[in-house]
Coordinates of N, CA, C and O and ligand atoms in Angstrom, one line a residue:
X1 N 4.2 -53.2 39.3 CA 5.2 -52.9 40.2 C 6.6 -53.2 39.6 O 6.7 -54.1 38.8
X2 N 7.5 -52.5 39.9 CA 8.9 -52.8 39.4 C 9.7 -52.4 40.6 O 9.5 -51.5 41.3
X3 N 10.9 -53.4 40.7 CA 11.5 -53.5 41.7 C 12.4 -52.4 42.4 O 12.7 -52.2 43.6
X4 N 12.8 -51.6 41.2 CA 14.3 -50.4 41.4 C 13.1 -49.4 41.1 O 13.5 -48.3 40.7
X5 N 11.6 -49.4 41.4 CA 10.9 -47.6 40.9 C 11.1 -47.3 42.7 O 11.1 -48.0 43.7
X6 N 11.5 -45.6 42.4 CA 11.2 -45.5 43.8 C 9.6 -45.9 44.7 O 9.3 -46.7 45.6
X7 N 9.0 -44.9 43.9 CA 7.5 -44.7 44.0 C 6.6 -46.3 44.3 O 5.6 -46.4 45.0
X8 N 7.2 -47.0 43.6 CA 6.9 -48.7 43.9 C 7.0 -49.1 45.2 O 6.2 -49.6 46.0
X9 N 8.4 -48.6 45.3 CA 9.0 -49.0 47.1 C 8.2 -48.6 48.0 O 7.6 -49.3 48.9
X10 N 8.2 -47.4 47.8 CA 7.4 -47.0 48.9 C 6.2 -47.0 48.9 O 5.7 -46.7 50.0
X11 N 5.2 -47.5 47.9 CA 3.7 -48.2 47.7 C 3.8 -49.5 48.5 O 2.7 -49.9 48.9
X12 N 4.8 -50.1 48.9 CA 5.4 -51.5 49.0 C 5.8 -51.3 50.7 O 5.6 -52.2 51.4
X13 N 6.4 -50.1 51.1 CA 6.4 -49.8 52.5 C 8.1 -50.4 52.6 O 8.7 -50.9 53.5
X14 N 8.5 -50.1 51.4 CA 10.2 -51.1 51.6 C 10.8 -49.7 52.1 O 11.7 -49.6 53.0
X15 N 10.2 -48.5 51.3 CA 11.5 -47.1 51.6 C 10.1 -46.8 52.7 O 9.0 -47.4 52.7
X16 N 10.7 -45.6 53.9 CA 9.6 -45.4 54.5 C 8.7 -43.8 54.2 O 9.5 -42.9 54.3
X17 N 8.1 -43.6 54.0 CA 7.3 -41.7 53.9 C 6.6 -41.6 54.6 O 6.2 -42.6 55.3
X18 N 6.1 -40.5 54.7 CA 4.6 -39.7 55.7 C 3.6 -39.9 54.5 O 3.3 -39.3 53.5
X19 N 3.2 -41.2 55.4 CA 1.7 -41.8 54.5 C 0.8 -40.4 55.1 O 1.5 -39.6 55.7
X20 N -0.5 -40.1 55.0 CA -1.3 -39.3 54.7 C -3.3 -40.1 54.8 O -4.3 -40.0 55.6
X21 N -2.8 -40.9 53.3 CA -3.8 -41.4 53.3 C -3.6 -42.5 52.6 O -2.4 -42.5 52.2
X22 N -4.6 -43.9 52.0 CA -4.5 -44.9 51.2 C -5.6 -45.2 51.0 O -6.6 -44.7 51.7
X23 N -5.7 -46.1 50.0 CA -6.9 -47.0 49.8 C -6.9 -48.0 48.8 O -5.8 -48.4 48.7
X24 N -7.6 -48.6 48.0 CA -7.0 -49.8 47.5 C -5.9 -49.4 46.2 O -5.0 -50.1 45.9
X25 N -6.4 -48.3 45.7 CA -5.6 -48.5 44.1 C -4.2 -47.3 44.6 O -3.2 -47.4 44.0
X26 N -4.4 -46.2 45.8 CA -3.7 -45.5 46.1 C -3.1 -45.0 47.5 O -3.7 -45.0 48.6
X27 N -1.4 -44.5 47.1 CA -1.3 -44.1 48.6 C -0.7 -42.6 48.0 O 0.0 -42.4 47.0
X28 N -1.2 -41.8 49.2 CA -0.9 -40.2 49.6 C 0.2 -40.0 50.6 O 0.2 -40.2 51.8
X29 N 1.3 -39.4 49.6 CA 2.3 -39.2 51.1 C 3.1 -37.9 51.1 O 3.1 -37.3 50.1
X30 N 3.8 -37.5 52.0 CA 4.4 -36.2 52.0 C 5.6 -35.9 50.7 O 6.5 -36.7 50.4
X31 N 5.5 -35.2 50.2 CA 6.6 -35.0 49.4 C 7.2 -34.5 50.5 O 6.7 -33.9 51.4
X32 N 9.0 -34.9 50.2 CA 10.3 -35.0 50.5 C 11.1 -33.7 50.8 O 12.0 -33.6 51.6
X33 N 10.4 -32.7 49.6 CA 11.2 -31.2 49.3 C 10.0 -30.7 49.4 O 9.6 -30.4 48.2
X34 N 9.0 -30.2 50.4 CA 7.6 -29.8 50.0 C 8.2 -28.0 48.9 O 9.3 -27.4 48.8
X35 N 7.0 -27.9 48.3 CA 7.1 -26.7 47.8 C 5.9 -26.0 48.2 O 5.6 -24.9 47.7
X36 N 5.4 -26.4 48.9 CA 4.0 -25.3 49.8 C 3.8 -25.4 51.3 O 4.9 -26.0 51.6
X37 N 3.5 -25.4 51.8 CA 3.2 -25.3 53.3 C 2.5 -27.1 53.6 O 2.8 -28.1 54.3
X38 N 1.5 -26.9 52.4 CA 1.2 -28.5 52.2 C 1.6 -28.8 50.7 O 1.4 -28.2 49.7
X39 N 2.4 -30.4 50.8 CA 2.7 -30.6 49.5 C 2.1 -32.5 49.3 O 3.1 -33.3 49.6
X40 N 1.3 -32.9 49.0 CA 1.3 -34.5 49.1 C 1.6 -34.3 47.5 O 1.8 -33.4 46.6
X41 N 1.4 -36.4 47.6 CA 2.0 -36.9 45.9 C 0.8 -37.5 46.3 O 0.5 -37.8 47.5
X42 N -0.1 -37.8 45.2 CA -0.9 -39.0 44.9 C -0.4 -40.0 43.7 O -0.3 -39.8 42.5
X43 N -0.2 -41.5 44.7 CA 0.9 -42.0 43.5 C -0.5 -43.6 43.6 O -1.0 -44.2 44.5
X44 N -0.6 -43.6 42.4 CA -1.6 -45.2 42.0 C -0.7 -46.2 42.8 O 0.5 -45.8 43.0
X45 N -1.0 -47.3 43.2 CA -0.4 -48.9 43.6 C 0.1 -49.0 42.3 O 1.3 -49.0 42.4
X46 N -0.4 -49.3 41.1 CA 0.0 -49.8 40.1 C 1.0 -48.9 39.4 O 0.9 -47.7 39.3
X47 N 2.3 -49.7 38.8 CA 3.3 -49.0 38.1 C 2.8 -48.3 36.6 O 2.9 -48.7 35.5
X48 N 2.4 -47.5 36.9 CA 2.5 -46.2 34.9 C 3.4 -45.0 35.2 O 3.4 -44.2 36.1
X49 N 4.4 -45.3 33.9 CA 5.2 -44.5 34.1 C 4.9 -42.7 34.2 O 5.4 -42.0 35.1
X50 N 4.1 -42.5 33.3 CA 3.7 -41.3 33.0 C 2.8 -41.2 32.4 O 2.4 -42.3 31.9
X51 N 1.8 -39.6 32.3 CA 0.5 -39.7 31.6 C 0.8 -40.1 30.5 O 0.2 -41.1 30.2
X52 N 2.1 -39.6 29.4 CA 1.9 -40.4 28.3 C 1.8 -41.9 27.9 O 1.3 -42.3 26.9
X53 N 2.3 -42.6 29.1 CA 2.0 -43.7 29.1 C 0.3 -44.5 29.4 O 0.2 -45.7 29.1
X54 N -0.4 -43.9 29.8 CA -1.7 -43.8 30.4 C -2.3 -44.8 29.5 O -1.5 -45.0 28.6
X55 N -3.5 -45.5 29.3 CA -4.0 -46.3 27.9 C -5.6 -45.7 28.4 O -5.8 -45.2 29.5
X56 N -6.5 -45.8 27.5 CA -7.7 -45.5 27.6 C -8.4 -46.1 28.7 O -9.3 -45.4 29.2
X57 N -8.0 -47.3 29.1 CA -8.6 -48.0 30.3 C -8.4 -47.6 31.7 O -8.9 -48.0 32.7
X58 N -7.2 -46.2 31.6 CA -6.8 -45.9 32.7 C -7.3 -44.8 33.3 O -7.1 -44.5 34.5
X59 N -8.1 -43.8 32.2 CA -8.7 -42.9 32.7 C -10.2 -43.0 33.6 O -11.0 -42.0 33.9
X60 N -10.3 -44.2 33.8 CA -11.3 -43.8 35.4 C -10.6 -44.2 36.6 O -11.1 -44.0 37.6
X61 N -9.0 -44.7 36.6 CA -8.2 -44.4 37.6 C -7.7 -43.1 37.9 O -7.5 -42.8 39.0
X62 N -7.4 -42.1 36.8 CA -7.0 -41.1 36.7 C -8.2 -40.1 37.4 O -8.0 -39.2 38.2
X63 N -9.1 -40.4 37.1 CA -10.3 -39.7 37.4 C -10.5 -39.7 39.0 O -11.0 -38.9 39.8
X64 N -9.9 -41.0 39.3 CA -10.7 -41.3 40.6 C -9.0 -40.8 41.8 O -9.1 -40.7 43.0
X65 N -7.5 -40.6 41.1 CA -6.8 -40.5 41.6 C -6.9 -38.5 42.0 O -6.4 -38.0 42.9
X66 N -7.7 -37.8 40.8 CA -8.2 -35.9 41.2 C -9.5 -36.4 42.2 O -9.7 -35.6 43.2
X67 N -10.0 -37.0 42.2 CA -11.4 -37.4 43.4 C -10.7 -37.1 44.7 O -10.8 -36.1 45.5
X68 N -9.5 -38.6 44.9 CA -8.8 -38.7 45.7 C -8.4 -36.8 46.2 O -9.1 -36.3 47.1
X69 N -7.4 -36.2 45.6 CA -6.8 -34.6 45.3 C -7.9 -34.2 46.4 O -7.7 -34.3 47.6
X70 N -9.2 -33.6 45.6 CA -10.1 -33.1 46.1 C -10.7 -33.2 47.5 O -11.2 -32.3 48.2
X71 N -10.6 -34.9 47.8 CA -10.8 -34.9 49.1 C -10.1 -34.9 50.4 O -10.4 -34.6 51.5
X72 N -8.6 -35.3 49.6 CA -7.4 -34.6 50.6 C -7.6 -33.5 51.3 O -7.7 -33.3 52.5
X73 N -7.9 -32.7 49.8 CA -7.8 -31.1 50.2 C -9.2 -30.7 51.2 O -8.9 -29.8 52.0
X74 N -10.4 -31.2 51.1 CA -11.2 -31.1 51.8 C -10.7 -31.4 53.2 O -10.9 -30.6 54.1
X75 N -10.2 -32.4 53.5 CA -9.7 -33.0 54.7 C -8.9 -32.4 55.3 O -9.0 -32.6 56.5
X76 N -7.9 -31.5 54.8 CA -6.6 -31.2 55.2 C -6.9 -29.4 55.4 O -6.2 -28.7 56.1
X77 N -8.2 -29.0 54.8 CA -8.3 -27.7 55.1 C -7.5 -27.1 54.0 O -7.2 -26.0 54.4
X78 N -7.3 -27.2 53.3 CA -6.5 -26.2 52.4 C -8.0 -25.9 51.4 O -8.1 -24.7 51.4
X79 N -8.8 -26.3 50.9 CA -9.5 -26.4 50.1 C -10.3 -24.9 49.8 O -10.6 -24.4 48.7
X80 N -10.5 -24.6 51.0 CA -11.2 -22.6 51.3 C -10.6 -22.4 50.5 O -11.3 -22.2 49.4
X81 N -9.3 -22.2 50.4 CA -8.5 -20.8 50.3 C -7.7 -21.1 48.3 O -7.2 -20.3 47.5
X82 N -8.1 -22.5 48.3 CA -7.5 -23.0 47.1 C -6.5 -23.5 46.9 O -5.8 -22.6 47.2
X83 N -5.7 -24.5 46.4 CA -5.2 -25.5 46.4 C -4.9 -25.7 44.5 O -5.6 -25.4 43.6
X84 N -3.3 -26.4 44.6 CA -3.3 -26.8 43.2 C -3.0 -28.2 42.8 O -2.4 -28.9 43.7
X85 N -3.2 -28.7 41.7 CA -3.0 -30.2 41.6 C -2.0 -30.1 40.4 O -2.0 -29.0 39.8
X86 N -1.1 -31.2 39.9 CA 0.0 -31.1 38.9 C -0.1 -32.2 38.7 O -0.4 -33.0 39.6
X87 N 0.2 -32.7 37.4 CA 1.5 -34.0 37.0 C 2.1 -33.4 36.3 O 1.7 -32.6 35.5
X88 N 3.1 -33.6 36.4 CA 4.5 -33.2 35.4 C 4.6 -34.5 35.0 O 4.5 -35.4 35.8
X89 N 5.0 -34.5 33.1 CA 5.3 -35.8 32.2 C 6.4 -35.1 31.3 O 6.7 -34.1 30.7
X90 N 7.0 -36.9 31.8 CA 8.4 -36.2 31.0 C 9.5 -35.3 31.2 O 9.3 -34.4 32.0
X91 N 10.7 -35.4 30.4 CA 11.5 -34.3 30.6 C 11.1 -33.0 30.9 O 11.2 -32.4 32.0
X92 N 10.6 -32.4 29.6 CA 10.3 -30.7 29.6 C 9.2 -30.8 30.7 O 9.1 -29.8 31.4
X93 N 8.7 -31.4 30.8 CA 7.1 -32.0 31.8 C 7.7 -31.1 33.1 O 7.1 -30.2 33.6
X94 N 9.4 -31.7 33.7 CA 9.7 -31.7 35.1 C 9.2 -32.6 35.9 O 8.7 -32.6 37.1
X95 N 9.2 -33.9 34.8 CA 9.1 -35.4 36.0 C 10.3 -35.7 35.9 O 11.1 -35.6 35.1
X96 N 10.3 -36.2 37.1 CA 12.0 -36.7 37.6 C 11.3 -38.0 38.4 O 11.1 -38.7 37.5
X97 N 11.0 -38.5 39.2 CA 10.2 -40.3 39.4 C 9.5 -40.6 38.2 O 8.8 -39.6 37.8
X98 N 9.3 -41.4 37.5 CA 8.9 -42.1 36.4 C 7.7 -43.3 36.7 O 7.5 -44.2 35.8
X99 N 7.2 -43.2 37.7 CA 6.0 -43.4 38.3 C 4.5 -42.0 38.5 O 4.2 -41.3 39.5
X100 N 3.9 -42.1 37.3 CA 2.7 -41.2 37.5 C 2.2 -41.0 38.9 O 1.8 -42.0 39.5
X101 N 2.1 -39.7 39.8 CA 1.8 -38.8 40.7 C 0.9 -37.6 40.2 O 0.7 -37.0 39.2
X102 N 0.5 -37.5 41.2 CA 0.1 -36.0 41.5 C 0.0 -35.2 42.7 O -0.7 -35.1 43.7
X103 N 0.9 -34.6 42.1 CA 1.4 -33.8 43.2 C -0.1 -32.7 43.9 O -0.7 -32.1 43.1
X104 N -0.3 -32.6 45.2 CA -1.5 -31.8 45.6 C -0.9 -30.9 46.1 O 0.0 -31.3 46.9
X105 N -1.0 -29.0 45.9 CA 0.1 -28.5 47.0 C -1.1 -27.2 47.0 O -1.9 -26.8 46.2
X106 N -0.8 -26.7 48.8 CA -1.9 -25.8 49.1 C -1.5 -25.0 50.2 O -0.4 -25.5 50.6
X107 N -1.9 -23.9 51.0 CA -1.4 -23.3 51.8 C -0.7 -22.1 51.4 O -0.4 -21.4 52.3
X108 N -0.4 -21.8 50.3 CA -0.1 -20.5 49.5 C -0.5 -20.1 48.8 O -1.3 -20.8 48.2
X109 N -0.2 -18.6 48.4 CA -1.0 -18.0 46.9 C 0.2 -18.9 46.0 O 1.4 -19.0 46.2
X110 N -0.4 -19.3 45.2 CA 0.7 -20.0 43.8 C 0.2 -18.7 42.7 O -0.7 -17.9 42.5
X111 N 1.9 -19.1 42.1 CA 1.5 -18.6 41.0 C 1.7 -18.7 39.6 O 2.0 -19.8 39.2
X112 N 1.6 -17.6 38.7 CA 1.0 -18.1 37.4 C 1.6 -17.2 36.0 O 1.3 -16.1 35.8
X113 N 2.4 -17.9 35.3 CA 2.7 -18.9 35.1 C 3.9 -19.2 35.8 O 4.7 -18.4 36.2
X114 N 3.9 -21.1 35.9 CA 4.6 -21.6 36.9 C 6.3 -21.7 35.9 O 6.4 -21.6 34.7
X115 N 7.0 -21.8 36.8 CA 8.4 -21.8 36.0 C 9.2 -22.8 34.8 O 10.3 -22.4 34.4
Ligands
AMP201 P1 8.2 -35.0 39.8 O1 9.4 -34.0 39.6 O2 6.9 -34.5 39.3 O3 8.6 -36.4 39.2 O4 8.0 -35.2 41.3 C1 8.8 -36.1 42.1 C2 8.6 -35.6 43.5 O5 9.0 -36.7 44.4 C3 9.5 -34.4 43.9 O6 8.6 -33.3 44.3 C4 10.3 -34.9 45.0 O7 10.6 -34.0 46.0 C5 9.5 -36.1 45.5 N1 10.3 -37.2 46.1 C6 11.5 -37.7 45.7 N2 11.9 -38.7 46.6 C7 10.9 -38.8 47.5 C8 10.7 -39.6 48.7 N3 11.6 -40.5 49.0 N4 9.7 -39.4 49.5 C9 8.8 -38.4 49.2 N5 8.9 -37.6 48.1 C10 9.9 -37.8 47.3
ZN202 ZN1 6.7 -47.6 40.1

């Protein structure tokens, strides 16, 4: 955790959001600017800046944070119709919080290629 990440804060319950869902390693909450009808963030408890930052030991958190995705979307009903999952890394990436997320967004046709 780091004191000035946003994404920390609000893991921490200091900034307030539309929690969703939690559990021990993660919390699910509404994105701020949704860009679909449904838009959550799945953001770890623990501070990683970005996938590039990720270490080998972190990919069964990663794994278990698309688990997380999947059952959202199960839950939330978007799942029928299809649903998409993102991380954006880095600048050209289009990360702008520097706390690894993923973004779940559903309730529209998306499309392809994205901008
Ligand atoms: P990214 O551009 O992939 O780093 O995504 C960051 C996302 O965080 C954007 O979709 C923002 O709309 C969202 N966001 C920024 N501030 C907040 C906040 N306080 N609560 C919820 N979502 C936020
Ligand atoms: Zn953080």
């Amino acid at each position: 955790m780091t004191d000035s990440c946003l994404f920390c804060r609000i893991v921490r319950k200091e900034i307030p959001s539309r929690i969703v869902h939690e559990n021990e390693e993660a919390v699910v909450f509404e994105d701020i600017h949704p860009q679909a009808p449904f838009h959550v963030l799945i953001v770890p408890r623990r501070h990683i800046e970005s996938l590039s930052d990720m270490k080998a030991q972190d990919a069964d958190l990663i794994g278990r944070l698309v688990w997380t995705a999947q059952k959202i979307a199960q839950e939330k009903g978007i799942a029928s119709d299809g649903y998409r999952v993102v991380i954006n890394s880095g600048t050209a990436g289009g990360q702008t919080v520097l706390h690894l997320h993923l973004h779940l967004l559903g309730g529209r046709q998306m499309a392809w290629p994205p901008g």
